[in-house]
Coordinates of C-alpha atoms in Angstrom, one line a residue:
Chain A
X1 CA -103.2 -103.4 155.0
X2 CA -101.7 -100.5 152.9
X3 CA -103.8 -98.0 154.9
X4 CA -102.5 -99.5 158.2
X5 CA -98.9 -99.0 157.1
X6 CA -99.7 -95.4 155.9
X7 CA -101.1 -94.5 159.2
X8 CA -98.3 -96.1 161.1
X9 CA -95.8 -94.2 159.0
X10 CA -97.4 -90.9 159.8
X11 CA -97.4 -91.7 163.5
X12 CA -93.8 -93.0 163.6
X13 CA -92.4 -90.3 161.4
X14 CA -93.9 -87.7 163.7
X15 CA -92.5 -89.5 166.7
X16 CA -89.0 -89.7 165.3
X17 CA -89.1 -86.1 164.1
X18 CA -89.8 -85.1 167.7
X19 CA -86.6 -86.6 168.8
X20 CA -84.4 -85.1 166.1
X21 CA -81.8 -83.7 168.5
X22 CA -81.3 -87.1 170.0
X23 CA -81.0 -88.5 166.6
X24 CA -78.1 -86.2 165.8
X25 CA -76.3 -87.4 168.9
X26 CA -76.9 -91.0 167.9
X27 CA -75.4 -90.2 164.5
X28 CA -72.4 -88.7 166.2
X29 CA -71.8 -91.8 168.3
X30 CA -72.2 -94.0 165.4
X31 CA -69.9 -92.0 163.0
X32 CA -66.8 -92.1 165.2
X33 CA -65.7 -95.7 164.9
X34 CA -65.9 -96.0 161.0
X35 CA -63.9 -92.7 160.7
X36 CA -61.3 -94.0 163.2
X37 CA -60.9 -97.3 161.3
X38 CA -60.8 -95.3 158.0
X39 CA -57.9 -93.3 159.4
X40 CA -56.1 -96.3 160.8
X41 CA -56.2 -98.3 157.6
X42 CA -55.4 -95.4 155.3
X43 CA -52.4 -94.6 157.4
X44 CA -51.2 -98.3 157.2
X45 CA -51.9 -98.3 153.4
X46 CA -50.1 -95.1 152.8
X47 CA -47.0 -96.1 154.8
X48 CA -46.4 -99.2 152.7
X49 CA -48.2 -98.4 149.4
X50 CA -50.9 -101.0 149.9
X51 CA -52.3 -103.6 152.3
X52 CA -53.0 -106.9 150.7
X53 CA -53.6 -105.1 147.4
X54 CA -55.8 -102.4 148.9
X55 CA -54.7 -98.9 148.5
X56 CA -55.5 -95.9 150.8
X57 CA -58.1 -94.9 148.3
X58 CA -59.7 -98.4 148.4
X59 CA -60.1 -98.1 152.2
X60 CA -61.5 -94.6 152.0
X61 CA -64.1 -95.7 149.4
X62 CA -64.9 -98.8 151.5
X63 CA -65.7 -96.8 154.6
X64 CA -67.5 -94.0 152.9
X65 CA -69.9 -96.5 151.3
X66 CA -70.1 -98.4 154.6
X67 CA -71.5 -95.3 156.3
X68 CA -74.5 -95.3 154.0
X69 CA -75.0 -99.1 153.8
X70 CA -74.8 -99.4 157.6
X71 CA -77.6 -96.8 158.1
X72 CA -79.7 -98.4 155.4
X73 CA -79.4 -102.0 156.8
X74 CA -79.1 -101.4 160.6
X75 CA -82.0 -101.7 163.0
X76 CA -83.0 -100.3 166.4
X77 CA -85.5 -102.9 167.4
X78 CA -84.1 -103.5 170.8
X79 CA -84.5 -99.8 171.7
X80 CA -88.1 -99.8 170.6
X81 CA -89.3 -103.2 171.7
X82 CA -87.4 -104.2 174.8
X83 CA -88.8 -101.4 177.0
X84 CA -92.3 -102.3 175.8
X85 CA -91.9 -105.9 176.8
X86 CA -90.3 -105.0 180.1
X87 CA -92.9 -102.3 181.2
X88 CA -95.8 -104.3 179.9
X89 CA -97.0 -101.8 177.2
X90 CA -96.8 -104.7 174.7
X91 CA -100.1 -105.9 176.1
X92 CA -102.0 -103.2 174.3
X93 CA -100.3 -103.9 171.0
X94 CA -101.0 -107.6 171.4
X95 CA -104.8 -106.9 171.3
X96 CA -104.5 -105.3 167.9
X97 CA -105.3 -107.6 164.9
X98 CA -101.9 -107.0 163.3
X99 CA -98.5 -108.4 164.3
X100 CA -96.9 -105.7 166.5
X101 CA -93.3 -106.4 165.4
X102 CA -93.9 -106.7 161.7
X103 CA -96.0 -103.5 161.6
X104 CA -95.4 -100.9 164.3
X105 CA -91.8 -101.8 165.1
X106 CA -90.8 -102.3 161.5
X107 CA -92.3 -98.9 160.4
X108 CA -90.6 -97.2 163.4
X109 CA -87.3 -98.6 162.2
X110 CA -87.8 -97.3 158.7
X111 CA -88.8 -93.8 159.9
X112 CA -85.7 -93.7 162.0
X113 CA -83.6 -94.7 159.1
X114 CA -85.2 -92.1 156.8
X115 CA -84.5 -89.3 159.2
X116 CA -80.9 -90.6 159.8
X117 CA -80.3 -90.5 156.1
X118 CA -81.4 -86.9 155.8
X119 CA -79.1 -85.9 158.7
X120 CA -76.2 -88.0 157.3
X121 CA -76.3 -86.4 153.8
X122 CA -74.5 -83.2 154.6
X123 CA -72.1 -84.9 157.0
X124 CA -71.3 -87.5 154.3
X125 CA -70.7 -84.8 151.8
X126 CA -68.3 -83.0 154.1
X127 CA -66.4 -86.3 154.8
X128 CA -66.3 -87.0 151.1
X129 CA -64.6 -83.6 150.5
X130 CA -62.2 -84.3 153.3
X131 CA -61.1 -87.7 152.2
X132 CA -61.9 -87.4 148.5
X133 CA -62.1 -91.2 147.7
X134 CA -62.4 -92.0 144.0
X135 CA -65.7 -93.9 143.7
X136 CA -66.4 -95.8 140.5
X137 CA -70.1 -96.2 140.7
X138 CA -72.1 -97.8 137.9
X139 CA -75.8 -97.6 137.4
X140 CA -76.0 -101.4 137.2
X141 CA -74.3 -102.0 140.5
X142 CA -76.4 -99.4 142.2
X143 CA -79.5 -101.0 140.8
X144 CA -78.4 -104.4 142.0
X145 CA -77.6 -102.9 145.4
X146 CA -81.3 -102.1 146.0
X147 CA -82.5 -105.7 146.4
X148 CA -79.3 -106.5 148.3
X149 CA -79.9 -103.7 150.8
X150 CA -83.5 -104.6 151.3
X151 CA -82.7 -108.3 151.9
X152 CA -79.9 -107.2 154.3
X153 CA -82.2 -105.0 156.3
X154 CA -84.7 -107.9 156.4
X155 CA -82.2 -110.3 157.8
X156 CA -80.9 -107.9 160.4
X157 CA -84.3 -106.7 161.4
X158 CA -85.6 -110.3 161.9
X159 CA -82.4 -111.4 163.8
X160 CA -82.5 -108.2 165.9
X161 CA -86.1 -108.7 166.7
X162 CA -85.6 -112.3 167.6
X163 CA -82.8 -111.3 169.9
X164 CA -85.0 -108.6 171.5
X165 CA -87.7 -111.1 172.2
X166 CA -85.3 -112.8 174.6
X167 CA -86.6 -110.0 176.9
X168 CA -89.7 -112.2 177.4
X169 CA -87.5 -114.5 179.5
X170 CA -84.8 -112.4 181.0
X171 CA -83.9 -108.8 181.8
X172 CA -80.4 -109.3 180.6
X173 CA -81.3 -108.8 177.0
X174 CA -79.0 -105.8 176.8
X175 CA -75.9 -107.8 177.7
X176 CA -76.8 -110.2 175.0
X177 CA -77.2 -107.3 172.6
X178 CA -73.8 -106.0 173.5
X179 CA -72.3 -109.4 172.7
X180 CA -74.2 -109.6 169.4
X181 CA -72.9 -106.1 168.5
X182 CA -69.3 -107.1 169.0
X183 CA -69.7 -110.2 166.9
X184 CA -71.4 -108.2 164.2
X185 CA -68.7 -105.5 164.1
X186 CA -65.9 -108.1 163.6
X187 CA -67.6 -110.4 161.1
X188 CA -69.7 -108.0 159.1
X189 CA -66.7 -106.1 157.9
X190 CA -67.3 -103.1 160.1
X191 CA -63.8 -103.0 161.4
X192 CA -61.9 -104.0 158.3
X193 CA -62.7 -105.4 154.8
X194 CA -63.0 -109.1 155.3
X195 CA -60.1 -110.0 153.0
X196 CA -57.8 -108.7 155.7
X197 CA -59.1 -111.0 158.4
X198 CA -57.0 -114.0 159.3
X199 CA -58.2 -117.1 157.3
X200 CA -59.9 -118.7 160.4
X201 CA -62.0 -115.6 161.0
X202 CA -62.8 -115.4 157.3
X203 CA -64.2 -118.9 157.4
X204 CA -66.3 -118.0 160.5
X205 CA -67.5 -114.8 158.7
X206 CA -68.8 -116.9 155.8
X207 CA -70.7 -119.1 158.1
X208 CA -72.4 -116.2 159.9
X209 CA -75.1 -114.0 158.3
X210 CA -73.4 -110.6 159.0
X211 CA -71.0 -110.4 156.1
X212 CA -73.9 -110.8 153.7
X213 CA -75.7 -107.9 155.3
X214 CA -72.8 -105.3 155.3
X215 CA -69.7 -106.5 153.5
X216 CA -71.6 -107.9 150.4
X217 CA -73.6 -104.7 149.7
X218 CA -70.5 -102.5 150.0
X219 CA -68.5 -104.7 147.7
X220 CA -71.4 -104.8 145.3
X221 CA -71.7 -101.0 145.2
X222 CA -67.9 -100.7 144.8
X223 CA -68.1 -103.1 141.8
X224 CA -65.6 -105.6 143.3
X225 CA -67.7 -108.7 142.6
X226 CA -68.0 -110.9 139.6
X227 CA -71.3 -112.3 138.4
X228 CA -70.7 -115.7 140.1
X229 CA -69.8 -114.1 143.5
X230 CA -72.9 -111.9 143.2
X231 CA -75.2 -114.9 142.6
X232 CA -73.6 -116.8 145.5
X233 CA -74.1 -113.8 147.9
X234 CA -77.6 -113.2 146.8
X235 CA -78.3 -116.9 147.4
X236 CA -76.9 -116.7 150.9
X237 CA -79.0 -113.6 151.6
X238 CA -82.2 -115.6 150.7
X239 CA -81.1 -118.5 152.8
X240 CA -80.4 -116.3 155.8
X241 CA -83.6 -114.3 155.3
X242 CA -85.6 -117.6 155.5
X243 CA -83.6 -118.8 158.5
X244 CA -84.0 -115.5 160.3
X245 CA -87.7 -115.6 159.6
X246 CA -88.1 -119.0 161.1
X247 CA -86.0 -118.1 164.2
X248 CA -88.1 -115.0 164.6
X249 CA -91.4 -116.9 164.3
X250 CA -90.4 -119.6 166.8
X251 CA -89.1 -117.1 169.3
X252 CA -92.2 -115.0 169.0
X253 CA -94.6 -117.9 169.5
X254 CA -92.8 -119.2 172.5
X255 CA -92.2 -115.7 173.9
X256 CA -95.8 -114.5 173.7
X257 CA -96.9 -117.7 175.5
X258 CA -94.3 -116.9 178.2
X259 CA -95.3 -113.2 178.4
X260 CA -97.2 -112.1 181.5
X261 CA -97.3 -108.3 181.5
X262 CA -96.1 -106.4 184.5
X263 CA -98.8 -106.4 187.2
X264 CA -100.7 -109.4 185.7
Chain B
X1 CA -60.6 -85.4 207.8
X2 CA -64.1 -84.5 206.7
X3 CA -63.6 -85.3 203.0
X4 CA -62.3 -88.8 203.8
X5 CA -65.3 -89.5 206.0
X6 CA -67.6 -88.4 203.2
X7 CA -65.8 -90.6 200.7
X8 CA -66.0 -93.4 203.2
X9 CA -69.8 -93.0 203.6
X10 CA -70.4 -93.0 199.8
X11 CA -68.2 -96.0 199.3
X12 CA -70.1 -97.9 201.9
X13 CA -73.3 -97.0 200.2
X14 CA -72.0 -98.0 196.8
X15 CA -70.6 -101.3 198.1
X16 CA -74.1 -102.1 199.3
X17 CA -75.5 -101.3 195.9
X18 CA -72.9 -103.4 194.2
X19 CA -73.6 -106.3 196.5
X20 CA -77.3 -106.1 195.7
X21 CA -76.6 -106.5 192.0
X22 CA -73.9 -109.2 192.1
X23 CA -74.9 -111.1 189.0
X24 CA -75.1 -107.9 187.0
X25 CA -71.5 -107.2 188.0
X26 CA -70.5 -110.7 186.8
X27 CA -72.2 -110.2 183.5
X28 CA -70.6 -106.8 183.0
X29 CA -67.1 -108.1 183.9
X30 CA -67.6 -110.9 181.3
X31 CA -68.7 -108.4 178.7
X32 CA -65.7 -106.3 179.4
X33 CA -63.4 -109.2 178.9
X34 CA -65.1 -109.9 175.6
X35 CA -64.5 -106.3 174.5
X36 CA -60.9 -106.7 175.6
X37 CA -60.6 -109.8 173.4
X38 CA -62.1 -107.7 170.6
X39 CA -59.6 -104.9 171.0
X40 CA -56.7 -107.2 171.1
X41 CA -58.0 -109.1 168.0
X42 CA -58.3 -105.8 166.2
X43 CA -54.7 -104.9 167.1
X44 CA -53.6 -108.4 166.0
X45 CA -55.3 -107.9 162.6
X46 CA -53.7 -104.5 162.1
X47 CA -50.2 -105.7 162.9
X48 CA -50.7 -108.8 160.8
X49 CA -50.7 -106.4 157.9
X50 CA -48.1 -103.8 159.0
X51 CA -45.2 -103.4 161.3
X52 CA -46.0 -100.0 162.7
X53 CA -49.0 -97.6 162.9
X54 CA -48.0 -94.0 162.7
X55 CA -44.5 -94.9 164.0
X56 CA -45.8 -97.0 166.9
X57 CA -45.2 -100.7 167.2
X58 CA -47.6 -103.4 168.5
X59 CA -46.2 -103.3 172.1
X60 CA -46.7 -99.5 172.3
X61 CA -50.3 -99.8 171.0
X62 CA -51.0 -102.4 173.7
X63 CA -49.7 -99.9 176.3
X64 CA -51.8 -97.2 174.7
X65 CA -54.8 -99.5 174.9
X66 CA -54.0 -99.8 178.6
X67 CA -53.9 -96.0 179.1
X68 CA -57.1 -95.6 177.1
X69 CA -58.8 -98.2 179.3
X70 CA -57.5 -96.5 182.4
X71 CA -59.2 -93.2 181.3
X72 CA -62.3 -95.1 180.2
X73 CA -62.4 -96.8 183.6
X74 CA -62.3 -93.5 185.3
X75 CA -65.2 -92.3 183.1
X76 CA -67.3 -95.4 183.8
X77 CA -66.6 -95.6 187.5
X78 CA -67.5 -92.0 188.3
X79 CA -68.2 -89.8 185.3
X80 CA -71.1 -91.5 183.4
X81 CA -73.0 -92.7 186.5
X82 CA -72.8 -89.3 188.2
X83 CA -73.8 -87.5 185.0
X84 CA -77.0 -89.5 184.9
X85 CA -77.6 -88.7 188.6
X86 CA -76.8 -85.0 188.0
X87 CA -79.1 -84.6 185.0
X88 CA -81.9 -86.3 186.8
X89 CA -81.4 -84.1 189.8
X90 CA -81.4 -81.0 187.7
X91 CA -84.7 -82.0 186.1
X92 CA -86.6 -83.1 189.1
X93 CA -85.0 -80.7 191.6
X94 CA -83.4 -83.3 193.9
X95 CA -80.1 -81.5 193.3
X96 CA -81.4 -79.1 195.9
X97 CA -80.5 -81.6 198.6
X98 CA -76.9 -81.9 197.3
X99 CA -76.4 -78.1 197.6
X100 CA -77.8 -78.2 201.1
X101 CA -75.1 -80.4 202.3
X102 CA -72.2 -78.7 204.2
X103 CA -69.6 -79.9 201.8
X104 CA -68.1 -78.8 198.5
X105 CA -70.8 -79.4 195.9
X106 CA -68.5 -80.2 193.0
X107 CA -66.9 -82.9 195.2
X108 CA -70.4 -84.3 196.1
X109 CA -71.7 -84.5 192.5
X110 CA -68.4 -86.3 191.5
X111 CA -68.7 -89.1 194.0
X112 CA -72.3 -89.8 194.7
X113 CA -72.4 -92.8 192.5
X114 CA -69.5 -95.0 192.1
X115 CA -69.6 -98.2 190.0
X116 CA -67.2 -100.1 192.3
X117 CA -67.1 -103.4 190.5
X118 CA -65.4 -101.6 187.6
X119 CA -62.3 -101.3 189.7
X120 CA -61.5 -104.7 188.2
X121 CA -61.1 -102.8 184.9
X122 CA -58.2 -100.9 186.5
X123 CA -56.4 -104.1 187.0
X124 CA -56.8 -105.0 183.3
X125 CA -55.6 -101.6 182.3
X126 CA -52.5 -101.7 184.4
X127 CA -51.7 -105.2 183.2
X128 CA -52.0 -104.0 179.6
X129 CA -49.7 -101.1 180.3
X130 CA -47.1 -103.2 182.0
X131 CA -47.3 -106.0 179.4
X132 CA -47.0 -103.4 176.6
X133 CA -44.0 -101.9 178.2
X134 CA -42.4 -105.3 178.8
X135 CA -43.0 -106.4 175.2
X136 CA -41.5 -103.2 173.7
X137 CA -38.1 -104.5 174.8
X138 CA -36.9 -101.0 175.6
X139 CA -36.2 -100.3 179.2
X140 CA -37.9 -97.0 180.1
X141 CA -35.7 -94.7 182.1
X142 CA -37.1 -93.9 185.6
X143 CA -37.5 -90.3 184.6
X144 CA -39.7 -91.3 181.7
X145 CA -41.8 -93.5 183.9
X146 CA -42.3 -90.6 186.3
X147 CA -43.2 -88.3 183.4
X148 CA -45.7 -90.9 182.1
X149 CA -47.4 -91.2 185.5
X150 CA -47.6 -87.4 186.0
X151 CA -49.0 -86.9 182.5
X152 CA -51.6 -89.7 183.0
X153 CA -52.8 -88.0 186.1
X154 CA -52.9 -84.6 184.6
X155 CA -54.6 -85.9 181.4
X156 CA -57.3 -87.6 183.5
X157 CA -57.6 -84.3 185.4
X158 CA -58.1 -82.4 182.1
X159 CA -60.9 -84.8 181.0
X160 CA -62.5 -84.7 184.5
X161 CA -62.5 -80.9 184.3
X162 CA -64.0 -80.9 180.9
X163 CA -66.8 -83.0 182.3
X164 CA -67.3 -80.5 185.1
X165 CA -67.5 -77.7 182.5
X166 CA -70.0 -79.7 180.4
X167 CA -72.4 -80.4 183.3
X168 CA -71.9 -76.9 184.7
X169 CA -73.0 -75.5 181.4
X170 CA -76.4 -77.3 182.0
X171 CA -77.0 -74.7 184.8
X172 CA -77.5 -72.1 182.0
X173 CA -79.1 -74.4 179.4
X174 CA -81.3 -76.6 181.5
X175 CA -82.8 -78.5 178.6
X176 CA -79.4 -79.6 177.4
X177 CA -79.4 -83.2 178.7
X178 CA -77.1 -84.4 175.9
X179 CA -74.4 -82.4 177.7
X180 CA -71.7 -85.2 177.7
X181 CA -72.6 -87.1 174.5
X182 CA -69.8 -85.6 172.4
X183 CA -67.3 -86.6 175.0
X184 CA -68.6 -90.1 175.2
X185 CA -68.8 -90.4 171.4
X186 CA -65.2 -89.3 170.9
X187 CA -63.7 -91.6 173.6
X188 CA -63.3 -94.3 171.0
X189 CA -60.8 -92.2 169.1
X190 CA -58.4 -92.5 172.0
X191 CA -57.6 -96.1 171.2
X192 CA -55.1 -95.2 168.5
X193 CA -52.3 -92.7 168.5
X194 CA -53.5 -89.3 167.5
X195 CA -50.8 -89.1 164.8
X196 CA -52.7 -91.5 162.5
X197 CA -55.8 -89.2 162.3
X198 CA -56.3 -86.6 159.6
X199 CA -55.4 -83.1 160.7
X200 CA -59.0 -81.9 161.6
X201 CA -59.7 -85.0 163.7
X202 CA -56.3 -84.6 165.5
X203 CA -57.2 -81.0 166.2
X204 CA -60.6 -82.0 167.6
X205 CA -59.3 -84.6 170.0
X206 CA -56.2 -82.6 171.0
X207 CA -57.6 -79.2 171.6
X208 CA -61.4 -79.2 171.7
X209 CA -62.3 -82.5 173.3
X210 CA -58.7 -83.4 174.5
X211 CA -58.9 -87.1 174.7
X212 CA -55.5 -87.4 173.1
X213 CA -54.0 -85.4 176.0
X214 CA -55.0 -88.2 178.3
X215 CA -54.0 -91.1 176.0
X216 CA -51.5 -90.4 173.3
X217 CA -49.6 -87.7 175.3
X218 CA -48.7 -89.8 178.4
X219 CA -47.3 -92.5 176.1
X220 CA -45.2 -90.0 174.2
X221 CA -43.8 -89.0 177.6
X222 CA -43.0 -92.6 178.3
X223 CA -41.2 -92.9 174.9
X224 CA -39.2 -89.9 175.8
X225 CA -40.5 -88.0 172.8
X226 CA -41.5 -84.8 174.7
X227 CA -39.2 -81.9 175.5
X228 CA -39.2 -80.7 179.1
X229 CA -41.2 -77.6 178.2
X230 CA -43.9 -79.7 176.5
X231 CA -44.2 -81.9 179.6
X232 CA -44.4 -78.7 181.8
X233 CA -47.0 -77.3 179.4
X234 CA -49.2 -80.4 179.6
X235 CA -48.9 -80.5 183.4
X236 CA -49.7 -76.8 183.6
X237 CA -52.7 -77.4 181.4
X238 CA -54.0 -80.0 183.9
X239 CA -53.7 -77.6 186.8
X240 CA -55.3 -74.8 184.9
X241 CA -58.1 -77.0 183.8
X242 CA -58.9 -78.1 187.3
X243 CA -58.8 -74.5 188.5
X244 CA -60.9 -73.0 185.7
X245 CA -63.5 -75.7 185.8
X246 CA -64.1 -75.3 189.5
X247 CA -64.5 -71.5 189.0
X248 CA -67.1 -72.2 186.3
X249 CA -68.8 -74.7 188.5
X250 CA -69.1 -72.2 191.3
X251 CA -70.6 -69.6 188.9
X252 CA -73.0 -72.2 187.7
X253 CA -74.1 -73.1 191.2
X254 CA -74.8 -69.4 191.9
X255 CA -77.1 -69.5 188.9
X256 CA -78.9 -72.6 190.0
X257 CA -82.4 -71.9 191.3
X258 CA -84.0 -75.3 191.7
X259 CA -86.3 -77.1 189.3
X260 CA -89.6 -75.5 190.4
X261 CA -88.7 -71.8 190.4

């Protein structure tokens, strides 16, 4: 199994490396909205000292960490898998003795992530020098962030894959993805730290998986969480990982049965 | 009028396309309404925590959202679909047929594809602008409204010209099919007044990719914040942009030699 992943990595890394110019464009797209929100909230915080106890520096630190966490936990499964389902190329992969999504698509996601991180590093440094947030990082919190980030990626990868599998039934999977993205942005803490959402929305955020995949790792790295909150959030991550896995398995089984490749 | 007949022909074609994909249009309209909900929610959250953003109140930001959506609608009705068509034509040579037509080529590449059902977005944008103005409680002087309209048109003209420049550059660098990405990526920055951004970002969206000229500036005109010479300057910029971009387009077309040669 290790050998399979090693080969897949070599393949996918080469493939992603080939599209490095596209990757820079993708990065540009994806950087703009966090920087806009950073600017908006620091302006608000500066004009009145603080917002709900958060200073301009808190916002800058939050969004600077968000840039890294979001790359580490996000997934591009729909871009990889939906075309394969729609043009029928998935048939070839189904013949292989390994699960196509949990090997090929997974490794492709990780290769993309690795290249993105390399490209982000100089941009992040430049932004850091422009905004100069005071970051209080501790080795303990960074160490705890590692499992939190892995779990978060696991949850988002499985949910994103399950959503992509809807392409087995309908060609409208992109519209669904659009909707999912909007829900994600609001409830994951992409737009604003969750403490600033109205109480109703905060309650909804706690019931959805997204805050545990973005907001929790950020707050963990920033050292904003006590031991009890950490334990609770880790617990929720495990619950959501299990749930996401079940959702993914069920959709996959039903979807493959439904699948009839183009031309068949 | 020849130009009107051409527009009429393209519109007819695009109506047929739109009618063939009716359910797609319904889905897109619903998605657009969802994004509108998102945008208004985000404004509500911001103003639950503050009274003003960079000196602008909630009503003015709703109007700004309307102006931003107006520009965005222009982009999604003609600019993005025609870019796709243009880049494809440049790659496979089908652009030859465009240049063979006895009409202005810049005009043709700008209106070949029109996503008509997005006209609905115009309605939303206008409603937002009117509602924002109504909520602000201040009665805009007729002169300010006229300034606002003129600046909106000239701001849109500046962005349209920038687009023409970006695709015309592709005549020299054929492999550059990310030609409009930076414009598309920065559009999001137009949702908030340029004054809230750090200096370098304001510089970028005012002078280099002038999204603020089409969003923040018209609203400043409406608020009566601009001196007459500033208004004149922005209007002159619009005229100059249209003129220079069409010159560059013509130079680019002269360079064009088809995909195979």
